[in-house]
Short mmCIF file of C-alpha atoms in Angstrom, two decimals:
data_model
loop_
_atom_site.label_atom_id
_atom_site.label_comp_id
_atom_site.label_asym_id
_atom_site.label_seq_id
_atom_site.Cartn_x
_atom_site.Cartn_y
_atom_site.Cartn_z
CA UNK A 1 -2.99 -19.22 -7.64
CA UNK A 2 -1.42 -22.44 -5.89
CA UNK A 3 0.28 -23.05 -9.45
CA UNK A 4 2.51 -20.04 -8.05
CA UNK A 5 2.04 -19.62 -4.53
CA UNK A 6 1.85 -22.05 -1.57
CA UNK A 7 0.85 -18.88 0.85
CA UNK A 8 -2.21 -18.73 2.85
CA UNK A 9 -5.54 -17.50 0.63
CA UNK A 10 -8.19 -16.13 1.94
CA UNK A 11 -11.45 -16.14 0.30
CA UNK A 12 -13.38 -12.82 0.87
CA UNK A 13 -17.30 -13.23 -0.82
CA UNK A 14 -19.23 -10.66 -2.40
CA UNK A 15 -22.11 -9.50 -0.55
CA UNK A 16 -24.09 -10.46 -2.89
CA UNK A 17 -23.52 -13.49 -3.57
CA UNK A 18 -25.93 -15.51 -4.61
CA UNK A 19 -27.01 -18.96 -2.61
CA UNK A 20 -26.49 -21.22 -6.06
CA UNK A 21 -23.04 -20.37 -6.07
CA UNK A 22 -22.26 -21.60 -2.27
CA UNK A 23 -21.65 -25.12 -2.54
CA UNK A 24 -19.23 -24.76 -5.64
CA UNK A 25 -17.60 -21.91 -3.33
CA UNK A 26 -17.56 -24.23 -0.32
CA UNK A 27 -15.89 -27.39 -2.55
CA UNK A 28 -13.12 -24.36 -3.60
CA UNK A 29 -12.69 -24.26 0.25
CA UNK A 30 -12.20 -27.44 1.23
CA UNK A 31 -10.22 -29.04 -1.75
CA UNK A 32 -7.76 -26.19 -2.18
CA UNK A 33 -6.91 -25.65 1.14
CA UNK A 34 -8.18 -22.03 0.71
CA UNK A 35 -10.02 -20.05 4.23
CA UNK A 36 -13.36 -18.24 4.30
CA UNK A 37 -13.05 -14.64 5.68
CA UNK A 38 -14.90 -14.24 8.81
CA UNK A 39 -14.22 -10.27 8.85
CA UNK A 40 -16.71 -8.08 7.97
CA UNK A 41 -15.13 -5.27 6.95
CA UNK A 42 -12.28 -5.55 3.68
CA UNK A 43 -9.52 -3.49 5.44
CA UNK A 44 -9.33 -6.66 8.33
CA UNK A 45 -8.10 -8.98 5.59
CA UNK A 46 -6.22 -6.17 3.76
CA UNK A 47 -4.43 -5.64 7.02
CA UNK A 48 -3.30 -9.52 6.71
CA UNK A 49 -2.71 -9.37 2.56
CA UNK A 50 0.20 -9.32 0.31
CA UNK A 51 -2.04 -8.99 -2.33
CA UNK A 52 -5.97 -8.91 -3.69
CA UNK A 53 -6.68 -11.34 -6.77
CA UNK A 54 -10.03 -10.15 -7.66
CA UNK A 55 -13.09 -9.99 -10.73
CA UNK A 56 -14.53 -7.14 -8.54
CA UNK A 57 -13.68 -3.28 -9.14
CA UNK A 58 -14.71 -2.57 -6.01
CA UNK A 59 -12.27 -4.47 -4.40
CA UNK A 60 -9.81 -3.65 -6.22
CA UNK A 61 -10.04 0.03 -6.01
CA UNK A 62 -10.22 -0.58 -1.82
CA UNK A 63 -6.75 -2.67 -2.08
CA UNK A 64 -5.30 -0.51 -4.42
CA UNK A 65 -6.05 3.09 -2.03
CA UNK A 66 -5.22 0.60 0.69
CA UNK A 67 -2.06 -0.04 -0.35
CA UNK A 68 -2.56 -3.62 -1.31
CA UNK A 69 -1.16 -5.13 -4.99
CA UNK A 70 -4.07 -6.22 -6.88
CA UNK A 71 -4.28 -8.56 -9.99
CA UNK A 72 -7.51 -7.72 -11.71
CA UNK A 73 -8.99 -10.94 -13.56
CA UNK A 74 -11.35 -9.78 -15.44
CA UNK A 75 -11.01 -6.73 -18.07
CA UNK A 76 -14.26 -5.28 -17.56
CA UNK A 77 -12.45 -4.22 -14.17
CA UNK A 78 -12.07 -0.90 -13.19
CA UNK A 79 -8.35 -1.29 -12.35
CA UNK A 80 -7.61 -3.25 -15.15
CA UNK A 81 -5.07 -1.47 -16.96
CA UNK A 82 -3.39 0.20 -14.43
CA UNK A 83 -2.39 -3.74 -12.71
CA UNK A 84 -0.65 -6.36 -13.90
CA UNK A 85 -3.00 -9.17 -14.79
CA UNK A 86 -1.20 -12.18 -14.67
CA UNK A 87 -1.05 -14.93 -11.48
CA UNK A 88 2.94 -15.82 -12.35
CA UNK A 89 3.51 -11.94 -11.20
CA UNK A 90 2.16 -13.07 -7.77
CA UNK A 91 5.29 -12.94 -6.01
CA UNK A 92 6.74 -9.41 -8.12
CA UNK A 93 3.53 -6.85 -7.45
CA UNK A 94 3.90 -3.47 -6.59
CA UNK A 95 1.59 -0.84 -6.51
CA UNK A 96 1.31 0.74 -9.78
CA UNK A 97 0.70 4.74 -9.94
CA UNK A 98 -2.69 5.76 -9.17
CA UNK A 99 -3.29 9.16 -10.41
CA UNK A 100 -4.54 8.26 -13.16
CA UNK A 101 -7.06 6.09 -11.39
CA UNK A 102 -7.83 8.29 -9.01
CA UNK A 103 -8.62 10.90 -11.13
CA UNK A 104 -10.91 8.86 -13.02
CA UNK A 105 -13.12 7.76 -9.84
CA UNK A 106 -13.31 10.91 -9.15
CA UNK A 107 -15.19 11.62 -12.32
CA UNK A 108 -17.00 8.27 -11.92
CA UNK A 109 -18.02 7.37 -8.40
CA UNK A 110 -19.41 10.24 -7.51
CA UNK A 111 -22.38 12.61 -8.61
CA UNK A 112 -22.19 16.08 -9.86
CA UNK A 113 -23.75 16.66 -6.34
CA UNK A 114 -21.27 15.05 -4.28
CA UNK A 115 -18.62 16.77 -6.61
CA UNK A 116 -20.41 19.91 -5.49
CA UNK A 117 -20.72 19.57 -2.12
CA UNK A 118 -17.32 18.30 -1.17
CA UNK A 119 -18.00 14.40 -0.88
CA UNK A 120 -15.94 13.32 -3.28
CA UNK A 121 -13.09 15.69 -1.95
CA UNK A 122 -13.65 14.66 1.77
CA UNK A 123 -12.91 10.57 0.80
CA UNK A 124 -10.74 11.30 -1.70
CA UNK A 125 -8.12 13.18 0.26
CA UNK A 126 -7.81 10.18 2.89
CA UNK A 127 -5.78 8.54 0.33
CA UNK A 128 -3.69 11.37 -1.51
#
């Protein structure tokens, strides 16, 4: 990322991250000149992002219905092929059309219950 961008970078962790990986994560920090997220919720730093760079689907998909560019490094991503993948775009992202996306989360998120029920429809809609 600093190879194309001198802009601030925050550093949101997973969850679930697991305690091995937090002093590599914390030598990222300080030798990169890259901040730790203190929010606890994704749409705080979304509000302050130009853009997620992200292995996570999850995150992805939020930034994406958010309204936030997203460059997907990994392919087993959910967003994968509907972003463009590569860190020299960084400055050139736009949101890419997401019907196609959201029709398949639709089909993949939820259950056959939730489908059902109206679940799916009642988060869904927030972001048609």
């Amino acid at each position: 990322i600093r190879k194309y961008s001198d802009e601030r970078i925050i550093f949101r962790d997973h969850p679930l991250q697991i305690e091995k990986n937090k002093e590599e994560i914390k030598n990222i920090l300080d030798n990169y000149n890259i901040f730790l997220s203190e929010s606890y919720k994704i749409e705080d730093d979304l509000d302050k992002s130009r853009c997620c760079i992200t292995f996570s689907s999850g995150s992805a998909i939020e930034s994406l219905l958010y309204g936030v560019p997203v460059i997907a490094t990994d392919k087993r991503s959910f967003v994968y092929e509907v972003v463009k993948n590569n860190l020299s775009r960084i400055n050139d992202l736009k949101i890419p059309d997401l019907i196609t996306l959201k029709s398949s989360l639709s089909f993949t998120h939820y259950t056959l219950n939730e489908i059902l029920d109206g679940t799916c429809w009642e988060n869904i809609k927030k972001f048609i």
